[in-house]
Amino acid sequence: MVKETGNEDIHVHILDLSKPRDVYKFGKSFSESGSLNVLVNNAGCMVNTREINEDGLEANFATNTLGTHILTRTLIPALERTEKPRVVIVSSGGMLVQTLNLDDFNFEKLKPFDGTMAYAQNKRQQIVMAEEYAKQYPKVHFATMHPGWADTPAVKSSMPDFYEKVKSKLRTPEQGADTAIWLAICDKALEHPSGEFFQDRKPVAKHLPLAWTKSSKEEQETLMKRLDELMEKFKP
């Protein structure tokens, strides 16, 4: 990347988002030492077997939801030190088939276990999280987005049957990243309200027509409360 950009002031931090204590420690340390213009929450996973980590958390939830939450919360001070700070969460159109579920974060009731549905639930949680962050942190612009189905190693490994059927129609990784980059750097993106869901640089619906997927104000606040409780539990 240094060679490609000519910028030698590039630093790489390696972090496992499935380990909440490590995420908290990193975010806290970064916020104490510097500022941040943009956070793009793109790291995620779709684990197709139910795996419980050493902290008692299901792998998809630990990475996609709790890891994203802890990283975002701990980096808010660093973001608020800059002008026009932004947070972009790479969600998925798969969340359209899911209603927010507050009773089964670890997917104990999802039988048989389905990694695709677990992932979709996590992505619905991310949509709600961004809406709530937007209310809590007005200085920061939050957005979620769907990159469309792109030809990436993650899609190929997590959804092999799907990949084989549609690989000729998939977007390139660059096309998939376009809206996330636009949300991260373009002033035009800031003209949209914080907390919106985007695809192809345009805000789009978070629910299908006539779908029973909307959650109440109380349910959304409960999600954030429970995530904050977990965050506190894993505080180093």
PDB file of C-alpha atoms in Angstrom:
ATOM      1  CA  MET A   1       0.000   0.000   0.000  1.00  0.00           C
ATOM      2  CA  VAL A   2       2.885   2.379   0.714  1.00  0.00           C
ATOM      3  CA  LYS A   3       4.254   1.686  -2.770  1.00  0.00           C
ATOM      4  CA  GLU A   4       0.852   2.173  -4.408  1.00  0.00           C
ATOM      5  CA  THR A   5      -0.012   5.436  -2.652  1.00  0.00           C
ATOM      6  CA  GLY A   6       3.376   6.985  -1.985  1.00  0.00           C
ATOM      7  CA  ASN A   7       2.230   7.566   1.587  1.00  0.00           C
ATOM      8  CA  GLU A   8       4.703   6.217   4.116  1.00  0.00           C
ATOM      9  CA  ASP A   9       2.543   7.141   7.099  1.00  0.00           C
ATOM     10  CA  ILE A  10       0.500   3.934   6.966  1.00  0.00           C
ATOM     11  CA  HIS A  11       0.149   1.698  10.004  1.00  0.00           C
ATOM     12  CA  VAL A  12      -1.383  -1.763  10.272  1.00  0.00           C
ATOM     13  CA  HIS A  13      -3.022  -2.992  13.476  1.00  0.00           C
ATOM     14  CA  ILE A  14      -4.014  -6.660  13.565  1.00  0.00           C
ATOM     15  CA  LEU A  15      -7.123  -7.346  15.634  1.00  0.00           C
ATOM     16  CA  ASP A  16      -9.423 -10.347  16.092  1.00  0.00           C
ATOM     17  CA  LEU A  17     -12.942  -8.905  16.361  1.00  0.00           C
ATOM     18  CA  SER A  18     -14.256 -12.126  17.900  1.00  0.00           C
ATOM     19  CA  LYS A  19     -12.247 -11.428  21.078  1.00  0.00           C
ATOM     20  CA  PRO A  20     -14.096  -8.684  22.971  1.00  0.00           C
ATOM     21  CA  ARG A  21     -11.348  -7.986  25.506  1.00  0.00           C
ATOM     22  CA  ASP A  22      -8.812  -7.434  22.731  1.00  0.00           C
ATOM     23  CA  VAL A  23     -11.201  -5.182  20.826  1.00  0.00           C
ATOM     24  CA  TYR A  24     -11.902  -3.088  23.909  1.00  0.00           C
ATOM     25  CA  LYS A  25      -8.200  -2.774  24.718  1.00  0.00           C
ATOM     26  CA  PHE A  26      -7.318  -1.719  21.167  1.00  0.00           C
ATOM     27  CA  GLY A  27     -10.143   0.834  20.820  1.00  0.00           C
ATOM     28  CA  LYS A  28      -9.416   2.381  24.194  1.00  0.00           C
ATOM     29  CA  SER A  29      -5.690   2.620  23.497  1.00  0.00           C
ATOM     30  CA  PHE A  30      -6.204   4.116  20.037  1.00  0.00           C
ATOM     31  CA  SER A  31      -8.649   6.715  21.337  1.00  0.00           C
ATOM     32  CA  GLU A  32      -6.260   7.766  24.092  1.00  0.00           C
ATOM     33  CA  SER A  33      -3.402   8.346  21.670  1.00  0.00           C
ATOM     34  CA  GLY A  34      -4.915   9.770  18.510  1.00  0.00           C
ATOM     35  CA  SER A  35      -7.794  10.954  16.364  1.00  0.00           C
ATOM     36  CA  LEU A  36      -9.808   9.216  13.673  1.00  0.00           C
ATOM     37  CA  ASN A  37     -11.619  10.621  10.648  1.00  0.00           C
ATOM     38  CA  VAL A  38     -13.381   7.503   9.401  1.00  0.00           C
ATOM     39  CA  LEU A  39     -14.154   4.057  10.781  1.00  0.00           C
ATOM     40  CA  VAL A  40     -15.295   1.439   8.271  1.00  0.00           C
ATOM     41  CA  ASN A  41     -16.622  -1.663  10.028  1.00  0.00           C
ATOM     42  CA  ASN A  42     -16.129  -4.209   7.276  1.00  0.00           C
ATOM     43  CA  ALA A  43     -14.548  -7.205   9.014  1.00  0.00           C
ATOM     44  CA  GLY A  44     -17.029 -10.021   9.558  1.00  0.00           C
ATOM     45  CA  CYS A  45     -17.645 -13.733   9.208  1.00  0.00           C
ATOM     46  CA  MET A  46     -20.256 -16.306   8.263  1.00  0.00           C
ATOM     47  CA  VAL A  47     -19.463 -19.438  10.250  1.00  0.00           C
ATOM     48  CA  ASN A  48     -21.692 -22.252   9.065  1.00  0.00           C
ATOM     49  CA  THR A  49     -21.414 -24.420  12.162  1.00  0.00           C
ATOM     50  CA  ARG A  50     -22.374 -23.224  15.626  1.00  0.00           C
ATOM     51  CA  GLU A  51     -19.098 -22.464  17.364  1.00  0.00           C
ATOM     52  CA  ILE A  52     -18.822 -21.101  20.908  1.00  0.00           C
ATOM     53  CA  ASN A  53     -15.596 -19.274  21.719  1.00  0.00           C
ATOM     54  CA  GLU A  54     -13.665 -19.168  24.990  1.00  0.00           C
ATOM     55  CA  ASP A  55     -15.860 -16.299  26.195  1.00  0.00           C
ATOM     56  CA  GLY A  56     -19.070 -18.299  25.737  1.00  0.00           C
ATOM     57  CA  LEU A  57     -20.104 -16.330  22.651  1.00  0.00           C
ATOM     58  CA  GLU A  58     -21.281 -17.724  19.327  1.00  0.00           C
ATOM     59  CA  ALA A  59     -18.670 -16.879  16.689  1.00  0.00           C
ATOM     60  CA  ASN A  60     -20.866 -14.904  14.259  1.00  0.00           C
ATOM     61  CA  PHE A  61     -22.413 -12.763  16.998  1.00  0.00           C
ATOM     62  CA  ALA A  62     -19.066 -12.184  18.703  1.00  0.00           C
ATOM     63  CA  THR A  63     -17.491 -10.930  15.479  1.00  0.00           C
ATOM     64  CA  ASN A  64     -20.251  -9.242  13.497  1.00  0.00           C
ATOM     65  CA  THR A  65     -22.279  -7.640  16.274  1.00  0.00           C
ATOM     66  CA  LEU A  66     -20.427  -7.398  19.567  1.00  0.00           C
ATOM     67  CA  GLY A  67     -17.006  -6.809  18.007  1.00  0.00           C
ATOM     68  CA  THR A  68     -18.425  -4.027  15.829  1.00  0.00           C
ATOM     69  CA  HIS A  69     -20.212  -2.492  18.817  1.00  0.00           C
ATOM     70  CA  ILE A  70     -17.196  -2.466  21.126  1.00  0.00           C
ATOM     71  CA  LEU A  71     -14.885  -1.089  18.441  1.00  0.00           C
ATOM     72  CA  THR A  72     -17.316   1.665  17.530  1.00  0.00           C
ATOM     73  CA  ARG A  73     -18.066   2.668  21.112  1.00  0.00           C
ATOM     74  CA  THR A  74     -14.407   2.788  22.150  1.00  0.00           C
ATOM     75  CA  LEU A  75     -13.363   4.809  19.098  1.00  0.00           C
ATOM     76  CA  ILE A  76     -16.021   7.532  19.489  1.00  0.00           C
ATOM     77  CA  PRO A  77     -13.659   9.870  21.412  1.00  0.00           C
ATOM     78  CA  ALA A  78     -11.091   9.628  18.603  1.00  0.00           C
ATOM     79  CA  LEU A  79     -13.770  10.311  15.987  1.00  0.00           C
ATOM     80  CA  GLU A  80     -15.212  13.288  17.823  1.00  0.00           C
ATOM     81  CA  ARG A  81     -11.815  15.025  17.792  1.00  0.00           C
ATOM     82  CA  THR A  82     -11.971  15.441  14.009  1.00  0.00           C
ATOM     83  CA  GLU A  83     -14.104  17.429  11.559  1.00  0.00           C
ATOM     84  CA  LYS A  84     -16.890  15.592   9.759  1.00  0.00           C
ATOM     85  CA  PRO A  85     -16.167  12.189  11.358  1.00  0.00           C
ATOM     86  CA  ARG A  86     -17.911   9.175   9.876  1.00  0.00           C
ATOM     87  CA  VAL A  87     -18.661   5.555  10.671  1.00  0.00           C
ATOM     88  CA  VAL A  88     -19.620   3.169   7.870  1.00  0.00           C
ATOM     89  CA  ILE A  89     -20.917  -0.295   8.739  1.00  0.00           C
ATOM     90  CA  VAL A  90     -20.890  -2.822   5.904  1.00  0.00           C
ATOM     91  CA  SER A  91     -24.156  -4.675   6.418  1.00  0.00           C
ATOM     92  CA  SER A  92     -26.001  -6.858   3.921  1.00  0.00           C
ATOM     93  CA  GLY A  93     -29.288  -7.069   2.065  1.00  0.00           C
ATOM     94  CA  GLY A  94     -29.695 -10.428   3.781  1.00  0.00           C
ATOM     95  CA  MET A  95     -30.917  -8.564   6.859  1.00  0.00           C
ATOM     96  CA  LEU A  96     -34.176  -7.828   5.019  1.00  0.00           C
ATOM     97  CA  VAL A  97     -35.421 -11.327   5.890  1.00  0.00           C
ATOM     98  CA  GLN A  98     -34.780 -10.881   9.615  1.00  0.00           C
ATOM     99  CA  THR A  99     -36.650  -9.271  12.494  1.00  0.00           C
ATOM    100  CA  LEU A 100     -34.530  -8.108  15.415  1.00  0.00           C
ATOM    101  CA  ASN A 101     -34.187 -11.023  17.849  1.00  0.00           C
ATOM    102  CA  LEU A 102     -33.319 -10.099  21.426  1.00  0.00           C
ATOM    103  CA  ASP A 103     -33.711 -13.552  22.952  1.00  0.00           C
ATOM    104  CA  ASP A 104     -31.109 -15.676  21.202  1.00  0.00           C
ATOM    105  CA  PHE A 105     -27.806 -13.866  20.610  1.00  0.00           C
ATOM    106  CA  ASN A 106     -25.962 -17.189  20.752  1.00  0.00           C
ATOM    107  CA  PHE A 107     -28.429 -18.927  18.406  1.00  0.00           C
ATOM    108  CA  GLU A 108     -29.185 -21.737  20.821  1.00  0.00           C
ATOM    109  CA  LYS A 109     -32.751 -21.866  19.493  1.00  0.00           C
ATOM    110  CA  LEU A 110     -31.745 -21.854  15.824  1.00  0.00           C
ATOM    111  CA  LYS A 111     -32.180 -25.552  15.082  1.00  0.00           C
ATOM    112  CA  PRO A 112     -30.833 -26.767  12.839  1.00  0.00           C
ATOM    113  CA  PHE A 113     -28.167 -24.103  12.974  1.00  0.00           C
ATOM    114  CA  ASP A 114     -27.996 -22.008   9.814  1.00  0.00           C
ATOM    115  CA  GLY A 115     -24.947 -19.769   9.387  1.00  0.00           C
ATOM    116  CA  THR A 116     -26.658 -17.740   6.662  1.00  0.00           C
ATOM    117  CA  MET A 117     -29.573 -16.866   8.936  1.00  0.00           C
ATOM    118  CA  ALA A 118     -27.258 -16.151  11.876  1.00  0.00           C
ATOM    119  CA  TYR A 119     -25.300 -13.763   9.661  1.00  0.00           C
ATOM    120  CA  ALA A 120     -28.492 -12.092   8.441  1.00  0.00           C
ATOM    121  CA  GLN A 121     -29.619 -11.557  12.046  1.00  0.00           C
ATOM    122  CA  ASN A 122     -26.270  -9.964  12.880  1.00  0.00           C
ATOM    123  CA  LYS A 123     -26.679  -7.661   9.891  1.00  0.00           C
ATOM    124  CA  ARG A 124     -30.157  -6.639  11.098  1.00  0.00           C
ATOM    125  CA  GLN A 125     -28.606  -5.883  14.476  1.00  0.00           C
ATOM    126  CA  GLN A 126     -26.040  -3.662  12.753  1.00  0.00           C
ATOM    127  CA  ILE A 127     -28.808  -1.658  11.072  1.00  0.00           C
ATOM    128  CA  VAL A 128     -30.414  -0.996  14.445  1.00  0.00           C
ATOM    129  CA  MET A 129     -27.063  -0.216  16.046  1.00  0.00           C
ATOM    130  CA  ALA A 130     -26.327   2.476  13.452  1.00  0.00           C
ATOM    131  CA  GLU A 131     -29.740   4.066  13.999  1.00  0.00           C
ATOM    132  CA  GLU A 132     -29.121   4.210  17.728  1.00  0.00           C
ATOM    133  CA  TYR A 133     -25.546   5.480  17.368  1.00  0.00           C
ATOM    134  CA  ALA A 134     -26.868   8.280  15.163  1.00  0.00           C
ATOM    135  CA  LYS A 135     -29.134   9.416  18.001  1.00  0.00           C
ATOM    136  CA  GLN A 136     -26.436   9.157  20.651  1.00  0.00           C
ATOM    137  CA  TYR A 137     -23.541  10.757  18.771  1.00  0.00           C
ATOM    138  CA  PRO A 138     -24.802  13.679  16.654  1.00  0.00           C
ATOM    139  CA  LYS A 139     -21.250  14.858  15.896  1.00  0.00           C
ATOM    140  CA  VAL A 140     -20.562  11.662  13.948  1.00  0.00           C
ATOM    141  CA  HIS A 141     -22.234  10.657  10.674  1.00  0.00           C
ATOM    142  CA  PHE A 142     -23.270   6.990  10.664  1.00  0.00           C
ATOM    143  CA  ALA A 143     -24.267   4.911   7.649  1.00  0.00           C
ATOM    144  CA  THR A 144     -24.861   1.266   6.873  1.00  0.00           C
ATOM    145  CA  MET A 145     -24.562  -0.144   3.382  1.00  0.00           C
ATOM    146  CA  HIS A 146     -25.039  -3.227   1.229  1.00  0.00           C
ATOM    147  CA  PRO A 147     -22.165  -3.775  -1.219  1.00  0.00           C
ATOM    148  CA  GLY A 148     -24.202  -6.048  -3.450  1.00  0.00           C
ATOM    149  CA  TRP A 149     -22.996  -9.574  -4.099  1.00  0.00           C
ATOM    150  CA  ALA A 150     -19.313  -9.325  -4.953  1.00  0.00           C
ATOM    151  CA  ASP A 151     -16.814 -11.962  -6.062  1.00  0.00           C
ATOM    152  CA  THR A 152     -14.752 -12.193  -2.883  1.00  0.00           C
ATOM    153  CA  PRO A 153     -13.023 -15.109  -1.139  1.00  0.00           C
ATOM    154  CA  ALA A 154     -15.492 -14.759   1.744  1.00  0.00           C
ATOM    155  CA  VAL A 155     -18.521 -15.316  -0.483  1.00  0.00           C
ATOM    156  CA  LYS A 156     -16.818 -18.246  -2.204  1.00  0.00           C
ATOM    157  CA  SER A 157     -15.872 -19.987   1.047  1.00  0.00           C
ATOM    158  CA  SER A 158     -18.987 -19.185   3.111  1.00  0.00           C
ATOM    159  CA  MET A 159     -21.605 -19.781   0.415  1.00  0.00           C
ATOM    160  CA  PRO A 160     -20.043 -22.223  -2.088  1.00  0.00           C
ATOM    161  CA  ASP A 161     -23.312 -23.411  -3.641  1.00  0.00           C
ATOM    162  CA  PHE A 162     -24.571 -19.857  -4.093  1.00  0.00           C
ATOM    163  CA  TYR A 163     -21.207 -18.813  -5.499  1.00  0.00           C
ATOM    164  CA  GLU A 164     -21.186 -21.541  -8.158  1.00  0.00           C
ATOM    165  CA  LYS A 165     -24.685 -20.625  -9.323  1.00  0.00           C
ATOM    166  CA  VAL A 166     -24.158 -16.870  -9.675  1.00  0.00           C
ATOM    167  CA  LYS A 167     -20.389 -16.319  -9.976  1.00  0.00           C
ATOM    168  CA  SER A 168     -20.685 -14.978 -13.524  1.00  0.00           C
ATOM    169  CA  LYS A 169     -23.055 -12.252 -12.279  1.00  0.00           C
ATOM    170  CA  LEU A 170     -21.152 -11.167  -9.176  1.00  0.00           C
ATOM    171  CA  ARG A 171     -19.685  -7.693  -8.826  1.00  0.00           C
ATOM    172  CA  THR A 172     -15.962  -7.120  -8.690  1.00  0.00           C
ATOM    173  CA  PRO A 173     -14.512  -6.337  -5.240  1.00  0.00           C
ATOM    174  CA  GLU A 174     -13.962  -2.764  -6.447  1.00  0.00           C
ATOM    175  CA  GLN A 175     -17.634  -2.401  -7.386  1.00  0.00           C
ATOM    176  CA  GLY A 176     -18.635  -3.830  -4.018  1.00  0.00           C
ATOM    177  CA  ALA A 177     -16.426  -1.331  -2.194  1.00  0.00           C
ATOM    178  CA  ASP A 178     -17.606   1.704  -4.159  1.00  0.00           C
ATOM    179  CA  THR A 179     -20.452   2.818  -1.890  1.00  0.00           C
ATOM    180  CA  ALA A 180     -18.430   2.298   1.286  1.00  0.00           C
ATOM    181  CA  ILE A 181     -15.648   4.497  -0.092  1.00  0.00           C
ATOM    182  CA  TRP A 182     -18.170   7.114  -1.217  1.00  0.00           C
ATOM    183  CA  LEU A 183     -19.740   7.185   2.244  1.00  0.00           C
ATOM    184  CA  ALA A 184     -16.293   7.500   3.796  1.00  0.00           C
ATOM    185  CA  ILE A 185     -14.888  10.387   1.774  1.00  0.00           C
ATOM    186  CA  CYS A 186     -17.509  12.305  -0.223  1.00  0.00           C
ATOM    187  CA  ASP A 187     -19.199  15.426   1.171  1.00  0.00           C
ATOM    188  CA  LYS A 188     -22.319  14.507  -0.807  1.00  0.00           C
ATOM    189  CA  ALA A 189     -22.848  11.557   1.523  1.00  0.00           C
ATOM    190  CA  LEU A 190     -23.121  13.908   4.509  1.00  0.00           C
ATOM    191  CA  GLU A 191     -26.213  15.509   2.983  1.00  0.00           C
ATOM    192  CA  HIS A 192     -28.163  12.396   3.935  1.00  0.00           C
ATOM    193  CA  PRO A 193     -29.425  11.899   7.498  1.00  0.00           C
ATOM    194  CA  SER A 194     -27.213   9.916   9.825  1.00  0.00           C
ATOM    195  CA  GLY A 195     -28.251   6.302  10.281  1.00  0.00           C
ATOM    196  CA  GLU A 196     -29.457   5.565   6.741  1.00  0.00           C
ATOM    197  CA  PHE A 197     -28.907   2.318   4.800  1.00  0.00           C
ATOM    198  CA  PHE A 198     -27.295   2.662   1.355  1.00  0.00           C
ATOM    199  CA  GLN A 199     -26.822   0.688  -1.819  1.00  0.00           C
ATOM    200  CA  ASP A 200     -25.187   2.057  -4.963  1.00  0.00           C
ATOM    201  CA  ARG A 201     -24.694   5.458  -3.292  1.00  0.00           C
ATOM    202  CA  LYS A 202     -28.402   5.872  -2.578  1.00  0.00           C
ATOM    203  CA  PRO A 203     -30.407   5.433   0.627  1.00  0.00           C
ATOM    204  CA  VAL A 204     -32.687   2.409   0.323  1.00  0.00           C
ATOM    205  CA  ALA A 205     -35.405   0.803   2.425  1.00  0.00           C
ATOM    206  CA  LYS A 206     -34.425  -1.158   5.523  1.00  0.00           C
ATOM    207  CA  HIS A 207     -37.529  -3.333   5.313  1.00  0.00           C
ATOM    208  CA  LEU A 208     -39.341  -5.122   2.515  1.00  0.00           C
ATOM    209  CA  PRO A 209     -42.882  -3.915   1.710  1.00  0.00           C
ATOM    210  CA  LEU A 210     -45.460  -5.425   4.086  1.00  0.00           C
ATOM    211  CA  ALA A 211     -42.729  -7.287   5.993  1.00  0.00           C
ATOM    212  CA  TRP A 212     -43.052  -7.679   9.751  1.00  0.00           C
ATOM    213  CA  THR A 213     -39.425  -6.845  10.390  1.00  0.00           C
ATOM    214  CA  LYS A 214     -39.638  -3.464  12.104  1.00  0.00           C
ATOM    215  CA  SER A 215     -38.690  -3.218  15.755  1.00  0.00           C
ATOM    216  CA  SER A 216     -40.035  -0.863  18.402  1.00  0.00           C
ATOM    217  CA  LYS A 217     -38.137   1.953  20.081  1.00  0.00           C
ATOM    218  CA  GLU A 218     -38.048  -0.124  23.261  1.00  0.00           C
ATOM    219  CA  GLU A 219     -36.641  -3.168  21.448  1.00  0.00           C
ATOM    220  CA  GLN A 220     -33.907  -1.124  19.833  1.00  0.00           C
ATOM    221  CA  GLU A 221     -32.956   0.454  23.145  1.00  0.00           C
ATOM    222  CA  THR A 222     -32.901  -3.005  24.742  1.00  0.00           C
ATOM    223  CA  LEU A 223     -30.458  -4.244  22.105  1.00  0.00           C
ATOM    224  CA  MET A 224     -28.068  -1.402  22.878  1.00  0.00           C
ATOM    225  CA  LYS A 225     -28.411  -1.909  26.620  1.00  0.00           C
ATOM    226  CA  ARG A 226     -27.567  -5.595  26.342  1.00  0.00           C
ATOM    227  CA  LEU A 227     -24.614  -4.944  24.066  1.00  0.00           C
ATOM    228  CA  ASP A 228     -23.323  -2.340  26.506  1.00  0.00           C
ATOM    229  CA  GLU A 229     -23.694  -4.827  29.364  1.00  0.00           C
ATOM    230  CA  LEU A 230     -21.653  -7.372  27.434  1.00  0.00           C
ATOM    231  CA  MET A 231     -19.081  -4.721  26.606  1.00  0.00           C
ATOM    232  CA  GLU A 232     -18.743  -3.887  30.295  1.00  0.00           C
ATOM    233  CA  LYS A 233     -18.435  -7.580  31.146  1.00  0.00           C
ATOM    234  CA  PHE A 234     -15.457  -7.974  28.843  1.00  0.00           C
ATOM    235  CA  LYS A 235     -13.771  -4.746  29.826  1.00  0.00           C
ATOM    236  CA  PRO A 236     -10.116  -5.636  30.589  1.00  0.00           C
TER     237      PRO A 236
END
